[in-house]
Tab-separated table of C-alpha atoms and ligand atoms in Angstrom:
chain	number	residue	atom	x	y	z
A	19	UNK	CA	39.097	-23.343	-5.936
A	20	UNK	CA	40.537	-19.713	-5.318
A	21	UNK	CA	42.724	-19.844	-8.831
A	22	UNK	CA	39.571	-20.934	-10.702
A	23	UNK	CA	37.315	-18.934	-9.250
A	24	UNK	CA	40.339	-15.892	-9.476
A	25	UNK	CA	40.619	-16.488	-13.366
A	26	UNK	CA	36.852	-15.641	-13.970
A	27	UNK	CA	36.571	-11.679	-16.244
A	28	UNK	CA	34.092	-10.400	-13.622
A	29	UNK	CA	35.674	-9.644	-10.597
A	30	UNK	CA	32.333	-7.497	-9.558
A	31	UNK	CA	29.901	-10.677	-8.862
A	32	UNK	CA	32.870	-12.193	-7.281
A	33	UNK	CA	32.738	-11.406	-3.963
A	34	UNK	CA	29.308	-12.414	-4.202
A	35	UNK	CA	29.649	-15.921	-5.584
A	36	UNK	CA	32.251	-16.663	-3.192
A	37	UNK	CA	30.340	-15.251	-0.268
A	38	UNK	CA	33.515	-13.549	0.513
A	39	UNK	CA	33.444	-11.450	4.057
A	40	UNK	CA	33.967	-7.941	3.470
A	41	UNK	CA	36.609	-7.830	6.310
A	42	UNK	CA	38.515	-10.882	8.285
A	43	UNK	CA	39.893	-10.361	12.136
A	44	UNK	CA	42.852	-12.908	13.002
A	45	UNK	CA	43.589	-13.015	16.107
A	46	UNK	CA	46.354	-15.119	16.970
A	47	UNK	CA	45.894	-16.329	21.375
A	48	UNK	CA	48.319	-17.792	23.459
A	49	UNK	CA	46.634	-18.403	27.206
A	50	UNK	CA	44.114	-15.804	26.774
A	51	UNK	CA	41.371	-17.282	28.443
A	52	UNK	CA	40.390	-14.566	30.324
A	53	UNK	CA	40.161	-12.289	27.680
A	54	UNK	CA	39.301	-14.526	24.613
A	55	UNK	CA	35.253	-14.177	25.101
A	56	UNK	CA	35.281	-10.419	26.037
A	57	UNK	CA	37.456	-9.869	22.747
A	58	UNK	CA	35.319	-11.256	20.263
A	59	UNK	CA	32.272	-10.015	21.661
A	60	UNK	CA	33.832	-6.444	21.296
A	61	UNK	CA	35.193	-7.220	17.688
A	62	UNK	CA	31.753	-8.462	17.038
A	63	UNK	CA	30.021	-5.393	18.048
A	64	UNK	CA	32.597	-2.755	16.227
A	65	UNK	CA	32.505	-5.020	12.913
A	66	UNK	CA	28.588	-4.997	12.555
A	67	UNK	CA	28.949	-1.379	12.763
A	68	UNK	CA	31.257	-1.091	10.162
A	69	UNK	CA	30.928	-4.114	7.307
A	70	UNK	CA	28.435	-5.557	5.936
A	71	UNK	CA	29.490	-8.746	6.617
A	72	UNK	CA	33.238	-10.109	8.449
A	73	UNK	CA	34.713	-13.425	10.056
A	74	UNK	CA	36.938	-13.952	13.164
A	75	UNK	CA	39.655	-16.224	13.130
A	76	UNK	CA	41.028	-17.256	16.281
A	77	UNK	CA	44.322	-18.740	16.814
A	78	UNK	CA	45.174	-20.973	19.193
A	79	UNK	CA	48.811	-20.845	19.712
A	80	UNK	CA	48.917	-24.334	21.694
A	81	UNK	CA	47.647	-22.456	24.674
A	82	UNK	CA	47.776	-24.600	28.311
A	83	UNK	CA	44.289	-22.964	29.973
A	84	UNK	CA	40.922	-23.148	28.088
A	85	UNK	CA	41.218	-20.933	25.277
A	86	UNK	CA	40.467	-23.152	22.855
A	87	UNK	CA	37.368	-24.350	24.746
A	88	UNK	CA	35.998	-20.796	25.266
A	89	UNK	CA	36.820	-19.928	21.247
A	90	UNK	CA	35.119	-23.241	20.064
A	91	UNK	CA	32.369	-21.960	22.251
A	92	UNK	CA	31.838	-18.699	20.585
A	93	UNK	CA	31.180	-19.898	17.506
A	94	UNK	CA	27.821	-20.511	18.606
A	95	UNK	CA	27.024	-16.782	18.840
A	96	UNK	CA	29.517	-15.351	15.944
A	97	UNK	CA	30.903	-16.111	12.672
A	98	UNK	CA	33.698	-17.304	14.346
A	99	UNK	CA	36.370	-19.995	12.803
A	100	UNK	CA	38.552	-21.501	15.847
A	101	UNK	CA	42.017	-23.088	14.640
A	102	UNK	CA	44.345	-24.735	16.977
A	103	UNK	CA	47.397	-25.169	16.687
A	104	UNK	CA	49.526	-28.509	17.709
A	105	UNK	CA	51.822	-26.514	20.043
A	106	UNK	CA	52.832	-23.373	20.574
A	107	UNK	CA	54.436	-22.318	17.225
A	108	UNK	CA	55.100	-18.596	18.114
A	109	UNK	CA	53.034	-15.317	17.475
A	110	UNK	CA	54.267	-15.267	13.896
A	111	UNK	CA	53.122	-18.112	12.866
A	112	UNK	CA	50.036	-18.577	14.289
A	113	UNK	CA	49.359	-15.125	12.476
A	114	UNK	CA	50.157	-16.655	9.207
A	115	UNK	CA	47.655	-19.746	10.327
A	116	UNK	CA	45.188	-17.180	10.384
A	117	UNK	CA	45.886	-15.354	7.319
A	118	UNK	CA	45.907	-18.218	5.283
A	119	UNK	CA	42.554	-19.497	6.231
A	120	UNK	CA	41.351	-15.895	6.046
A	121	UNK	CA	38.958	-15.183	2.732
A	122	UNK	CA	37.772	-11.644	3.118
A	123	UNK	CA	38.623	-8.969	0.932
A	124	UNK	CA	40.636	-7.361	3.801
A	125	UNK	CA	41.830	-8.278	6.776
A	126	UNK	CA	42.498	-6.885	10.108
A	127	UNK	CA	45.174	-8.701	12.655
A	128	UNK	CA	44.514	-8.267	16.277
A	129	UNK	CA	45.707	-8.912	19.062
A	130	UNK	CA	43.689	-11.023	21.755
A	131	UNK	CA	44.741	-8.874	25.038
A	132	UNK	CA	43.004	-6.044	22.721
A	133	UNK	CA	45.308	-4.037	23.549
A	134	UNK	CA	44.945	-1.525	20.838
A	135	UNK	CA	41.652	0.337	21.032
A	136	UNK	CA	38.997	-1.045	18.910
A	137	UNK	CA	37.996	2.791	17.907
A	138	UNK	CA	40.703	2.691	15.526
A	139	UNK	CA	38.859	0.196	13.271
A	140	UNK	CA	37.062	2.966	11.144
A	141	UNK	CA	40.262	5.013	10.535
A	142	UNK	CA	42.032	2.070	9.141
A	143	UNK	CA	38.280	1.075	6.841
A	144	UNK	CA	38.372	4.631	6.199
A	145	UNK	CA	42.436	4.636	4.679
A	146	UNK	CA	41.564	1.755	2.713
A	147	UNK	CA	39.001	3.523	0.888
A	148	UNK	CA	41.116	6.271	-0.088
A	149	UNK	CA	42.885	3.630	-1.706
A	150	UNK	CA	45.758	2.304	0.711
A	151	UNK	CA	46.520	-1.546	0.593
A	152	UNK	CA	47.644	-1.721	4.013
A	153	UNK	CA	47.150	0.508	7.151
A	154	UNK	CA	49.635	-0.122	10.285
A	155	UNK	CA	49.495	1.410	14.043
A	156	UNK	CA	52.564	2.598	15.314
A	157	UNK	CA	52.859	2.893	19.075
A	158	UNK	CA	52.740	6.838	19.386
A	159	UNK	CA	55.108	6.264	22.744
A	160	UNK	CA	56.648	3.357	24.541
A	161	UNK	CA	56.687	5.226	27.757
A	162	UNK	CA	54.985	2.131	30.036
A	163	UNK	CA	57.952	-0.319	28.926
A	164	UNK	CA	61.324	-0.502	30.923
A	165	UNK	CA	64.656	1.558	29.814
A	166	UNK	CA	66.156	-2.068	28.848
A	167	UNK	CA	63.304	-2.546	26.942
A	168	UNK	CA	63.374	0.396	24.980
A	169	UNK	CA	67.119	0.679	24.424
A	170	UNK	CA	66.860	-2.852	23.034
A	171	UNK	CA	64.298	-2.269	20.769
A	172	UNK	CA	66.063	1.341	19.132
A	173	UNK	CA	69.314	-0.625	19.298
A	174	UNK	CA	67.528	-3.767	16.998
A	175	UNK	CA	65.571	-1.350	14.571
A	176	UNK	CA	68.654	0.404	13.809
A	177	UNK	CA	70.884	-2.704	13.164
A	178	UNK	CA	68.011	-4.238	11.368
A	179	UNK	CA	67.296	-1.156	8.941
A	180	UNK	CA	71.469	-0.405	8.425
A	181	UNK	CA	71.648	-3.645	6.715
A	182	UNK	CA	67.677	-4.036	4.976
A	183	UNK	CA	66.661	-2.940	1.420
A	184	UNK	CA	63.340	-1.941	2.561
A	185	UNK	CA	62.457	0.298	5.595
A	186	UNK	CA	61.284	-1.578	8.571
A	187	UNK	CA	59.017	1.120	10.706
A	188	UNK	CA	60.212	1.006	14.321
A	189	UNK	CA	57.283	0.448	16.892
A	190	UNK	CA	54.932	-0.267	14.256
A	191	UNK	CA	52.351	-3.110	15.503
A	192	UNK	CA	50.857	-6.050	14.150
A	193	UNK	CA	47.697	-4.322	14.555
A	194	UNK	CA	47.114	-3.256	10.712
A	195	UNK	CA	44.568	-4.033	7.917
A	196	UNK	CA	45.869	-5.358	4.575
A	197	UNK	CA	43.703	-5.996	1.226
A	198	UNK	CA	43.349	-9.072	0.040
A	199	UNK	CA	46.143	-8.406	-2.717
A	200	UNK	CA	48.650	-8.165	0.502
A	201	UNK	CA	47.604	-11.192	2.703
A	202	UNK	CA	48.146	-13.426	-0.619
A	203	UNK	CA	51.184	-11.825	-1.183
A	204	UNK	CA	52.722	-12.834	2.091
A	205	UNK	CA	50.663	-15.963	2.063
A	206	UNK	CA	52.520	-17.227	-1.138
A	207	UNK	CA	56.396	-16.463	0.179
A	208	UNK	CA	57.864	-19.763	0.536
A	209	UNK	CA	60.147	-18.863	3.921
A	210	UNK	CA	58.792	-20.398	7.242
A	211	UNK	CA	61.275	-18.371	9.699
A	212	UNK	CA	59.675	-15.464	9.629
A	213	UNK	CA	59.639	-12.005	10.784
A	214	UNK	CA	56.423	-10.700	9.920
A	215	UNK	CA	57.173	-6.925	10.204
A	216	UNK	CA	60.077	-6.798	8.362
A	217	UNK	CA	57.679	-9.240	5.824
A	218	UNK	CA	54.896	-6.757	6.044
A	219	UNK	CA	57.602	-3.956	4.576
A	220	UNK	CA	59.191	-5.918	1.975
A	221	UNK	CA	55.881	-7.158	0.072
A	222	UNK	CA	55.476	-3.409	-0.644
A	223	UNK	CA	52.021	-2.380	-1.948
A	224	UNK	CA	50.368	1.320	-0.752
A	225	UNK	CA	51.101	2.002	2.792
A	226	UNK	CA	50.139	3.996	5.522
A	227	UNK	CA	51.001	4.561	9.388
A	228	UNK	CA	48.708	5.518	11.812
A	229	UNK	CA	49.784	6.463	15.424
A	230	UNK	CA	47.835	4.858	18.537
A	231	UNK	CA	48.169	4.919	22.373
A	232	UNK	CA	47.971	1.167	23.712
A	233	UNK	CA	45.558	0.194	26.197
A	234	UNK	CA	47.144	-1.705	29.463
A	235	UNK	CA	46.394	-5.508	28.840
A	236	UNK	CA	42.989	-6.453	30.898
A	237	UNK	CA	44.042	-9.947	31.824
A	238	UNK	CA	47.056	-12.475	31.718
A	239	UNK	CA	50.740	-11.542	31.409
A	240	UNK	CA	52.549	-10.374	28.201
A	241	UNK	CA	53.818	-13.526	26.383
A	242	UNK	CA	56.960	-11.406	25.172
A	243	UNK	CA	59.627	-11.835	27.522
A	244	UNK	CA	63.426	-10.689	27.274
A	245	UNK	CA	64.441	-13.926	25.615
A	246	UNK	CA	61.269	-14.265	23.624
A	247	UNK	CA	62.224	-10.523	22.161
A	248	UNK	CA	65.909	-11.503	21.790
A	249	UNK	CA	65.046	-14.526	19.547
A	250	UNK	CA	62.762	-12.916	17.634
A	251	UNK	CA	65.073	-10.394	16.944
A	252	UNK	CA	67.672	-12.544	15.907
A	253	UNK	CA	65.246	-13.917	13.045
A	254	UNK	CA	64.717	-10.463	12.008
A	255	UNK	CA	68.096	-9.412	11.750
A	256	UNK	CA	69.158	-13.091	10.062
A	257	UNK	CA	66.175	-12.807	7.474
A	258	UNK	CA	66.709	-9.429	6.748
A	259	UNK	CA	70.408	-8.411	6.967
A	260	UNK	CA	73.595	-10.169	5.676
A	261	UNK	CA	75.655	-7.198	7.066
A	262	UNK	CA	76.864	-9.967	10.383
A	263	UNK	CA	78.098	-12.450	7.965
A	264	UNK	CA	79.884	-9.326	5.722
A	265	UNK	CA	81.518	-7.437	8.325
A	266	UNK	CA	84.078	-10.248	9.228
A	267	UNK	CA	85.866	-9.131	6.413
A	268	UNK	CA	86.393	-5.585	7.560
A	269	UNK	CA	87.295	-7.000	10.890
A	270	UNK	CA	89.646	-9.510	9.696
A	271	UNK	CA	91.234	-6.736	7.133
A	272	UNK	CA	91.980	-3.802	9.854
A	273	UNK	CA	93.199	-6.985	12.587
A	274	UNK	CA	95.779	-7.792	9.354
A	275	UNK	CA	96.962	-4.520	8.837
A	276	UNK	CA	97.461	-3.704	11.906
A	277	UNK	CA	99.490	-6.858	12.351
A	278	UNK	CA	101.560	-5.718	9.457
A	279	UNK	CA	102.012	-2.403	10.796
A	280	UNK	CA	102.901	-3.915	14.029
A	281	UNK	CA	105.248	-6.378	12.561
A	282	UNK	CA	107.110	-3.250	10.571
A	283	UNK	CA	107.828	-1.595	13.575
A	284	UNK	CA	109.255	-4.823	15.527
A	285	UNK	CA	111.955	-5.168	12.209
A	286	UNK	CA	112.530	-1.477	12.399
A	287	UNK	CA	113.033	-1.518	16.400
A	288	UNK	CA	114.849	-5.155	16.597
A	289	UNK	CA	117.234	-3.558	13.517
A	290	UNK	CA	117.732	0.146	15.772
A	291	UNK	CA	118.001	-1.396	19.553
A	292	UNK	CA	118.280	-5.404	18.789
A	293	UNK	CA	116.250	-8.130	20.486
A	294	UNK	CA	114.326	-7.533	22.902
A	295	UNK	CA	113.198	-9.496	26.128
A	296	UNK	CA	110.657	-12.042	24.721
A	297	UNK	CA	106.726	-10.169	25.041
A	298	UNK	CA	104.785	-13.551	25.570
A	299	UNK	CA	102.577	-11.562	27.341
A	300	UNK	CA	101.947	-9.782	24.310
A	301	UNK	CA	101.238	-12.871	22.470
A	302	UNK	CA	99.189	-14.090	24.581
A	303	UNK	CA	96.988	-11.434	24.351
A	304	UNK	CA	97.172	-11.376	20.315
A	305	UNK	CA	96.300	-15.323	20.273
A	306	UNK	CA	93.539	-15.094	22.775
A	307	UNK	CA	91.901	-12.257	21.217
A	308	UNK	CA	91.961	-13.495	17.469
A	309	UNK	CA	90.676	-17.333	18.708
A	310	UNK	CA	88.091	-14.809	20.433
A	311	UNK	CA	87.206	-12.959	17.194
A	312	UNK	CA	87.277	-16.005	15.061
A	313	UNK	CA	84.872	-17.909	17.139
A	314	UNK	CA	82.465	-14.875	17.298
A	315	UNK	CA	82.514	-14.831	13.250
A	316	UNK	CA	82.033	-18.690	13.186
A	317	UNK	CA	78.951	-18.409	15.929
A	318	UNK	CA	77.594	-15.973	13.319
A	319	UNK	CA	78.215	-17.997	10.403
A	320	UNK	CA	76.425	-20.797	12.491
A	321	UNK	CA	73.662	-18.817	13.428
A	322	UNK	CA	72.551	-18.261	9.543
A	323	UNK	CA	73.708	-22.068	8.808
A	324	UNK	CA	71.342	-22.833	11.019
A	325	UNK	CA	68.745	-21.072	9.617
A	326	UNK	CA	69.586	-22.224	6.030
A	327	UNK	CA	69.239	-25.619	7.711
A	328	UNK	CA	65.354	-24.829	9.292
A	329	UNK	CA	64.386	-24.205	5.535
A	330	UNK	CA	66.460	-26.775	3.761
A	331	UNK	CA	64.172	-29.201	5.445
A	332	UNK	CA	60.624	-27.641	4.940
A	333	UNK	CA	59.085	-28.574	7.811
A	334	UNK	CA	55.738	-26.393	7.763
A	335	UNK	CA	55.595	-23.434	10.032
A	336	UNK	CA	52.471	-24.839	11.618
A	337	UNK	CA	50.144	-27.752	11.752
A	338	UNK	CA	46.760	-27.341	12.518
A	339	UNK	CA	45.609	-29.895	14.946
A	340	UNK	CA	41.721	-28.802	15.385
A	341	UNK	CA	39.250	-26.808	13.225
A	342	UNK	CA	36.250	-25.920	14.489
A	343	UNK	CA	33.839	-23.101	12.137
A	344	UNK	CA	30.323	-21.717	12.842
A	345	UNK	CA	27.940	-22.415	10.558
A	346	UNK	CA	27.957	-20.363	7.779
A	347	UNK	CA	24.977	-19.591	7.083
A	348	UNK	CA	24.844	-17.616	10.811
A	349	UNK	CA	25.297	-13.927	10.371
B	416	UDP	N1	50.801	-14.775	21.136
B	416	UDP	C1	50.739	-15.940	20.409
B	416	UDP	N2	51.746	-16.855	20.539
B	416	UDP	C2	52.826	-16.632	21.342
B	416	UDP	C3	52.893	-15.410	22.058
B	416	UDP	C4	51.855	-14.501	21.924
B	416	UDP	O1	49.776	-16.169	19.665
B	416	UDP	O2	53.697	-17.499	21.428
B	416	UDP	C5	49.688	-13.785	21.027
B	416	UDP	C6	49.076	-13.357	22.351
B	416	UDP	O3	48.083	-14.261	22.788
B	416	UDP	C7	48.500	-11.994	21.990
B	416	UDP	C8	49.498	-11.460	20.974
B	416	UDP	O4	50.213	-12.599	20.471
B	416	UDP	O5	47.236	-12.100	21.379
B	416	UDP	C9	50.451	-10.455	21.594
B	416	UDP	O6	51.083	-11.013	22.707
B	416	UDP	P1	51.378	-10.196	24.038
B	416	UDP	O7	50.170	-9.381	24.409
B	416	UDP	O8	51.870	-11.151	25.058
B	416	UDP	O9	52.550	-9.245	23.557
B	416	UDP	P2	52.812	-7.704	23.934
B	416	UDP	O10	51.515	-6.971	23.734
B	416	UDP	O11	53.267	-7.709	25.344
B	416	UDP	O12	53.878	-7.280	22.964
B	417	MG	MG1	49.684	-7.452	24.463
């Protein structure tokens, strides 16, 4: 339906005869209950200020309290389309669930908690007009988050951009509008382990950062953990670097020369002061720490097997398990 309709000369009646929203939210929710109803209501309001017409697209990530219940519900009172999702599939792709049953000519990704402040709608609207395909928030200050925290995420932007072709912003959010053009552009890459903001940079198109303050989250707990974070980095740095698999090389080249180096001083000393006491000690050191190194390359060469694996056997990111939409014809 989309290529026909896509292939018609007169893209100006177009959003017309496809009754096409002039702005989508997606908001991806994993146990958000008790901020779900509040969220959309507030979305609502700020959207009717600003668009003519928009659609909300709530996610449910496979949530365990009544999310899905309480989004289901609101599409009584809003244009409001509630997916759910089997189980929990992961922030990432329950973001992509949205974006692909998204049909506005832009749309917004939020997240549920609201966290960032709802006032920044109209600057990102207003970059968009002056022609910008996509508009991002970057945290202006992680000040609120724990040293670990923070020294993790500089450590993992700076790994992750060393090895990338395109610059991936540190602290940038999720929290960004992107034109149509954009969402089908990420829509149509084939990969299902993905990292969306390293995605988000390497589609291209016209960008622009704006900086925002985060509001504290109103209710439930942050879904991100330490391990969450960790894994989430490791699919960043596997989709988007090839650096861990390289660098054995290097390794194994300085570990040979020194060996050689080593081994021309043991002729030259043996030959000067003969044989000396046996070092096993020595060896045992050498053996243990190659075996060491050599697994550490092979866990690395495992770690991007395994991804090769995931995609070599094109099981969908997602299945959608329940789709509920309001009527259309509501405002
Ligand atoms: N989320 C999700 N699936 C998950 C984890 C999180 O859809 O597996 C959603 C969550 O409901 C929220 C957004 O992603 O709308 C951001 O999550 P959270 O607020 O926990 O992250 P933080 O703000 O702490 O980085
Ligand atoms: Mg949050």
């Amino acid at each position: 339906m989309n290529r026909q309709l896509k292939s018609l000369p007169t893209p100006g009646i177009l959003p017309l005869l496809r009754n096409v929203p002039d702005l989508s939210f997606v908001i991806p929710a994993y146990n958000e209950a008790g901020n779900i109803t509040k969220t959309v209501h507030r979305v609502a309001a700020e959207a009717r200020k600003l668009v003519r017409s928009y659609e909300i697209i709530i996610v449910d990530d496979g949530s365990t309290d009544s999310t899905f219940k309480e989004a289901k519900a609101l599409t009584a009172a809003h244009p409001v389309c509630a997916l759910r999702l089997s189980r929990n599939f992961g922030k990432e792709q329950a973001i992509m669930a949205g974006l692909e049953r998204s049909t506005g000519a832009a749309v917004v990704i939020l997240d549920a908690d609201l966290q960032e402040p709802l006032c920044h709608l109209e600057t990102l609207l207003r970059h968009r007009a002056e022609g910008f395909e996509m508009v991002y928030a970057v945290r202006a200050q992680r000040r609120d988050e724990t040293w670990r925290k923070r020294a993790f995420t500089r450590t993992f932007y700076a790994l992750l951009n060393s090895g990338s072709e395109t610059a991936i912003p540190a602290n940038a959010r999720d929290f960004r509008l992107m034109d149509r053009k954009v969402v089908d552009a990420l829509c149509a890459l084939p990969e299902r382990n993905r990292f969306m903001k390293g995605l988000y940079g390497w589609v291209g198109f016209r960008t622009k950062a704006i900086s925002i303050d985060l509001d504290k989250r109103e209710a439930g707990v942050s879904k991100f953990g330490f391990r969450g974070l960790f894994k989430l980095g490791l699919t960043g740095l596997t989709s988007f670097t090839a650096w861990p698999l390289r660098v054995w090389t290097g390794i194994g080249m300085t570990i040979a020369a020194c060996s050689i180096l080593y081994g021309l001083w043991i002729a030259i000393r043996t030959a000067i002061f003969g044989i000396d006491v046996p070092g096993w000690s020595t060896l045992v050191v050498a053996v243990m720490l190659l075996g060491g190194v050599q697994l550490i390359s092979i866990g690395v060469l495992g770690e991007y097997l395994a991804r090769v694996f995931a995609e070599v056997k094109g099981r969908p990111g997602f299945i959608i398990a329940e789709d509920h939409s309001a009527d259309p014809e509501q405002p």
